[in-house]
C-alpha cells in the first residue's frame, strides 16, 4: 500500500532523514520506534506532505506522491494525527470533526454519529471548545477527526504522549479496532512495549536511518530493543 | 458652577443637538473604519501580518466608484430607484476594484515572499513599497487634486434622532456596512469556507492536514477584506471626494480600530471602528476639532500600552 524508497529529507543544511526505505501493507499496523530526534516524526510529516523529500520516492497504492502538497493528502486517503494532537482550540468538538471531513463532498452526519458511538465522551462534549478538553479527550478527538476523512492509511504520531496509563490502554484498544474496521495504521511511538504488542511489524530508527526491522513479536524480545527502549518504558 | 453653569444652562439645547449630530456622524465614520478594519484583521488572522498596503485598496474603491458615478450621473441629482441602482453599481464597482487590488498586493508583495520564507520585516517593507507604488500611480493617472464625486442621491434628512437630522448619506453607510458585516460574520461562523479560514487562523499546518489549501485561504481573506475596504472607499468618497492620498489617514485609523477591538477579531474590528469614530467625532465638542487625529492616534498608543490584545482579544478562530 505504502512504499518509501530511499527518502531523504533536509531542513536547510541539516539532513533529518538519510535515505530511508520501508513499506506498509494493506491492513497492517506498523510501528516506527526510536529515540527523540531519530527521525520518526519527520518520516510521518513527509508522509503528509509537510516536508517534501529532497530525493527518493513515496509510492501510495502504486502512485508516486513525493511531490504532492499537504492539503491534497486527505483526499488521497492518508490522514495524519499530529504529534501533540493539534486540536483547533477555538472550535467546538463538532466543528473539529467537520474539519476532518473538509475535503469530503458527501454527507458526513452518519460518520459523525459513528464517531460519537466509538467515543461517547465526544458526544457529551460536542458543543465544547477543543481547548477545554482533557489530554485524553483531545487525543480521541484528534483520532476521530482524522477518521472523518475516511482514510485508507492512518498516521499516528505519539498517540500516548502525556496521557495517563489507563487512557493509553483505551487509545491503543481503539487503534486495534480501527485496523479491524479496515484502515491501515502507521504509528510512531515512544512507548515501545505498547506499540509492539499492538503492531504486526516494527522499524527501529536511529539518527535518521532505519537501523533494523522485524515482526513486532520478535522485536518485543529483541535485546537491542529491550535494552534501549523497553528498559525505559517498563520502568516508567 | 458659576458662569460655566449658566453657559451650560443657556446653551443646553444647542449643545445637545450638536452632540447628537456629531454622534450620528461619528457612528457613520465608525462603520467605515470598521469596514476597513475588517481587512486588516482578516489578513492578520491568517498571516499574522499587517497589510500596510490596505490604504490603497480603499483608495482604489474610491476611484472605481468615482468613475462609475462620473460616467452615469448626469446634470441633475437622481432620486428614487435610479439612486438605489447607481449606489448599488458604485458598491459593485468599488468592491471589485478593492478585491482586485488586494489580490494584486497579495500576489506581488506577499506570496512571492512567502515562497522564500522571508522574515516578517520583509513583508512590512514590501507592503509599504506596494502602497507607495499604488498611490503614486493613482496620482500620476488620476491627477493630484481632490475631485468631488457626482452625487447619485439627494442628501435630505431621512429621520431625526434627539432632534439631530440623520441624512441619507448616513443611512446608506449604515445599511451597506451592516449588511456586508453581518453577511461576512455569518459566512465565517457557519460555512465551510469560513471554517477553513478559522482553521488556518488557529493552526495553519493542521488545517492543511485536513485538506485546507492555505494559499487559497489567504487569497480569499485578501479578496474579502479588499471588497469591504473598496466599498468603504466609495462610501467615504461620496461625501469627501477622492484623491490619490485619500487612503492614508482613514486606513491608519482603521488599523487603530482593529487594534482597539482586538486584531484578528472580526467583531472587534467593527466595535473598535465604532468606538473610534464616535470618540473622535465627539472630540469636536469636548476638545477641539483640530485635535481629532491626536485623539484617534492617542487611543492607539493607549490601547497598545494598556491592553495590547484590544477589547475582545484575538480570536478570528472563534465561530461567534
Short mmCIF file of N, CA, C and O in Angstrom, two decimals, chain A residues 84-97 116 119-145 162-163 167:
data_model
loop_
_atom_site.label_atom_id
_atom_site.label_comp_id
_atom_site.label_asym_id
_atom_site.label_seq_id
_atom_site.Cartn_x
_atom_site.Cartn_y
_atom_site.Cartn_z
N UNK A 84 1.10 15.89 19.53
CA UNK A 84 0.51 16.94 20.35
C UNK A 84 -0.93 17.21 20.01
O UNK A 84 -1.48 18.22 20.42
N UNK A 85 -1.55 16.32 19.22
CA UNK A 85 -2.99 16.31 18.87
C UNK A 85 -3.45 17.46 18.00
O UNK A 85 -4.25 17.28 17.11
N UNK A 86 -2.96 18.68 18.30
CA UNK A 86 -3.26 19.84 17.45
C UNK A 86 -4.74 19.99 17.14
O UNK A 86 -5.16 20.16 15.99
N UNK A 87 -5.54 19.93 18.18
CA UNK A 87 -6.97 20.22 18.06
C UNK A 87 -7.13 21.71 17.77
O UNK A 87 -6.35 22.51 18.28
N UNK A 88 -8.11 22.09 16.95
CA UNK A 88 -8.37 23.52 16.75
C UNK A 88 -8.97 24.05 18.05
O UNK A 88 -10.10 23.69 18.40
N UNK A 89 -8.22 24.89 18.77
CA UNK A 89 -8.62 25.20 20.14
C UNK A 89 -9.92 25.99 20.25
O UNK A 89 -10.66 25.82 21.20
N UNK A 90 -10.18 26.85 19.25
CA UNK A 90 -11.36 27.71 19.32
C UNK A 90 -12.52 27.17 18.51
O UNK A 90 -13.42 27.91 18.12
N UNK A 91 -12.46 25.88 18.20
CA UNK A 91 -13.59 25.26 17.52
C UNK A 91 -14.19 24.23 18.46
O UNK A 91 -13.49 23.62 19.26
N UNK A 92 -15.51 24.02 18.30
CA UNK A 92 -16.16 23.01 19.12
C UNK A 92 -15.70 21.63 18.68
O UNK A 92 -15.10 21.48 17.61
N UNK A 93 -15.99 20.64 19.49
CA UNK A 93 -15.69 19.26 19.13
C UNK A 93 -16.31 18.92 17.77
O UNK A 93 -15.67 18.35 16.89
N UNK A 94 -17.58 19.33 17.63
CA UNK A 94 -18.28 19.04 16.38
C UNK A 94 -17.60 19.69 15.18
O UNK A 94 -17.42 19.07 14.13
N UNK A 95 -17.17 20.94 15.36
CA UNK A 95 -16.50 21.63 14.25
C UNK A 95 -15.15 20.99 13.94
O UNK A 95 -14.74 20.93 12.78
N UNK A 96 -14.46 20.53 14.98
CA UNK A 96 -13.20 19.82 14.74
C UNK A 96 -13.46 18.59 13.88
O UNK A 96 -12.69 18.29 12.96
N UNK A 97 -14.53 17.88 14.19
CA UNK A 97 -14.86 16.69 13.39
C UNK A 97 -15.20 17.09 11.95
O UNK A 97 -14.79 16.43 10.99
N UNK A 116 -19.31 9.39 17.42
CA UNK A 116 -19.90 9.60 18.74
C UNK A 116 -20.20 8.27 19.42
O UNK A 116 -20.18 8.17 20.64
N UNK A 119 -16.67 7.10 20.47
CA UNK A 119 -16.14 7.96 21.53
C UNK A 119 -17.30 8.71 22.19
O UNK A 119 -17.53 9.88 21.90
N UNK A 120 -18.01 8.04 23.11
CA UNK A 120 -19.20 8.67 23.71
C UNK A 120 -18.88 10.01 24.41
O UNK A 120 -19.70 10.92 24.41
N UNK A 121 -17.66 10.11 24.93
CA UNK A 121 -17.30 11.34 25.64
C UNK A 121 -17.32 12.55 24.69
O UNK A 121 -17.65 13.66 25.09
N UNK A 122 -17.01 12.29 23.43
CA UNK A 122 -17.01 13.39 22.46
C UNK A 122 -18.43 13.87 22.20
O UNK A 122 -18.67 15.04 21.95
N UNK A 123 -19.37 12.92 22.24
CA UNK A 123 -20.76 13.31 22.04
C UNK A 123 -21.22 14.22 23.18
O UNK A 123 -21.85 15.24 22.96
N UNK A 124 -20.83 13.80 24.41
CA UNK A 124 -21.18 14.62 25.57
C UNK A 124 -20.64 16.03 25.45
O UNK A 124 -21.25 16.99 25.88
N UNK A 125 -19.46 16.13 24.87
CA UNK A 125 -18.77 17.42 24.84
C UNK A 125 -18.84 18.09 23.48
O UNK A 125 -18.05 18.98 23.20
N UNK A 126 -19.79 17.70 22.66
CA UNK A 126 -19.69 18.12 21.27
C UNK A 126 -19.81 19.62 21.07
O UNK A 126 -19.33 20.14 20.07
N UNK A 127 -20.41 20.34 22.00
CA UNK A 127 -20.52 21.81 21.85
C UNK A 127 -19.38 22.55 22.54
O UNK A 127 -19.29 23.76 22.48
N UNK A 128 -18.52 21.79 23.24
CA UNK A 128 -17.42 22.47 23.95
C UNK A 128 -16.26 22.78 23.02
O UNK A 128 -16.04 22.10 22.03
N UNK A 129 -15.48 23.79 23.39
CA UNK A 129 -14.32 24.15 22.60
C UNK A 129 -13.21 23.12 22.78
O UNK A 129 -13.05 22.56 23.87
N UNK A 130 -12.45 22.92 21.72
CA UNK A 130 -11.36 21.96 21.76
C UNK A 130 -10.39 22.22 22.89
O UNK A 130 -9.86 21.29 23.50
N UNK A 131 -10.18 23.52 23.20
CA UNK A 131 -9.19 23.85 24.22
C UNK A 131 -9.66 23.45 25.62
O UNK A 131 -8.86 23.40 26.54
N UNK A 132 -10.96 23.17 25.77
CA UNK A 132 -11.47 22.81 27.10
C UNK A 132 -11.46 21.31 27.36
O UNK A 132 -11.93 20.87 28.40
N UNK A 133 -10.95 20.52 26.42
CA UNK A 133 -10.94 19.07 26.62
C UNK A 133 -9.68 18.65 27.37
O UNK A 133 -8.65 19.32 27.31
N UNK A 134 -9.76 17.50 28.04
CA UNK A 134 -8.56 16.95 28.67
C UNK A 134 -7.66 16.35 27.60
O UNK A 134 -8.07 16.18 26.45
N UNK A 135 -6.43 16.00 27.98
CA UNK A 135 -5.49 15.43 27.03
C UNK A 135 -6.02 14.18 26.35
O UNK A 135 -5.92 14.02 25.14
N UNK A 136 -6.62 13.29 27.14
CA UNK A 136 -7.15 12.05 26.58
C UNK A 136 -8.30 12.31 25.62
O UNK A 136 -8.39 11.72 24.55
N UNK A 137 -9.17 13.25 26.02
CA UNK A 137 -10.30 13.60 25.15
C UNK A 137 -9.81 14.22 23.85
O UNK A 137 -10.33 13.94 22.76
N UNK A 138 -8.77 15.05 23.98
CA UNK A 138 -8.21 15.67 22.77
C UNK A 138 -7.62 14.61 21.85
O UNK A 138 -7.75 14.70 20.63
N UNK A 139 -6.96 13.61 22.44
CA UNK A 139 -6.38 12.56 21.60
C UNK A 139 -7.48 11.78 20.88
O UNK A 139 -7.36 11.46 19.70
N UNK A 140 -8.57 11.50 21.59
CA UNK A 140 -9.69 10.80 20.95
C UNK A 140 -10.26 11.66 19.84
O UNK A 140 -10.57 11.17 18.75
N UNK A 141 -10.38 12.96 20.12
CA UNK A 141 -10.92 13.86 19.10
C UNK A 141 -9.98 13.92 17.89
O UNK A 141 -10.43 13.91 16.74
N UNK A 142 -8.67 13.96 18.15
CA UNK A 142 -7.72 14.02 17.05
C UNK A 142 -7.83 12.77 16.17
O UNK A 142 -7.78 12.85 14.94
N UNK A 143 -8.02 11.61 16.81
CA UNK A 143 -8.16 10.36 16.04
C UNK A 143 -9.49 10.37 15.28
O UNK A 143 -9.55 10.08 14.09
N UNK A 144 -10.57 10.75 15.99
CA UNK A 144 -11.88 10.79 15.34
C UNK A 144 -11.87 11.78 14.16
O UNK A 144 -12.42 11.49 13.10
N UNK A 145 -11.23 12.90 14.37
CA UNK A 145 -11.14 13.92 13.32
C UNK A 145 -10.46 13.35 12.08
O UNK A 145 -10.92 13.54 10.95
N UNK A 162 1.91 11.98 27.00
CA UNK A 162 1.32 12.79 28.06
C UNK A 162 0.01 12.26 28.61
O UNK A 162 -0.69 12.99 29.30
N UNK A 163 -0.34 11.03 28.30
CA UNK A 163 -1.63 10.51 28.78
C UNK A 163 -1.43 9.53 29.93
O UNK A 163 -0.42 8.83 30.02
N UNK A 167 -5.73 5.67 30.08
CA UNK A 167 -6.18 6.29 28.83
C UNK A 167 -5.37 5.70 27.66
O UNK A 167 -5.90 5.45 26.58
#
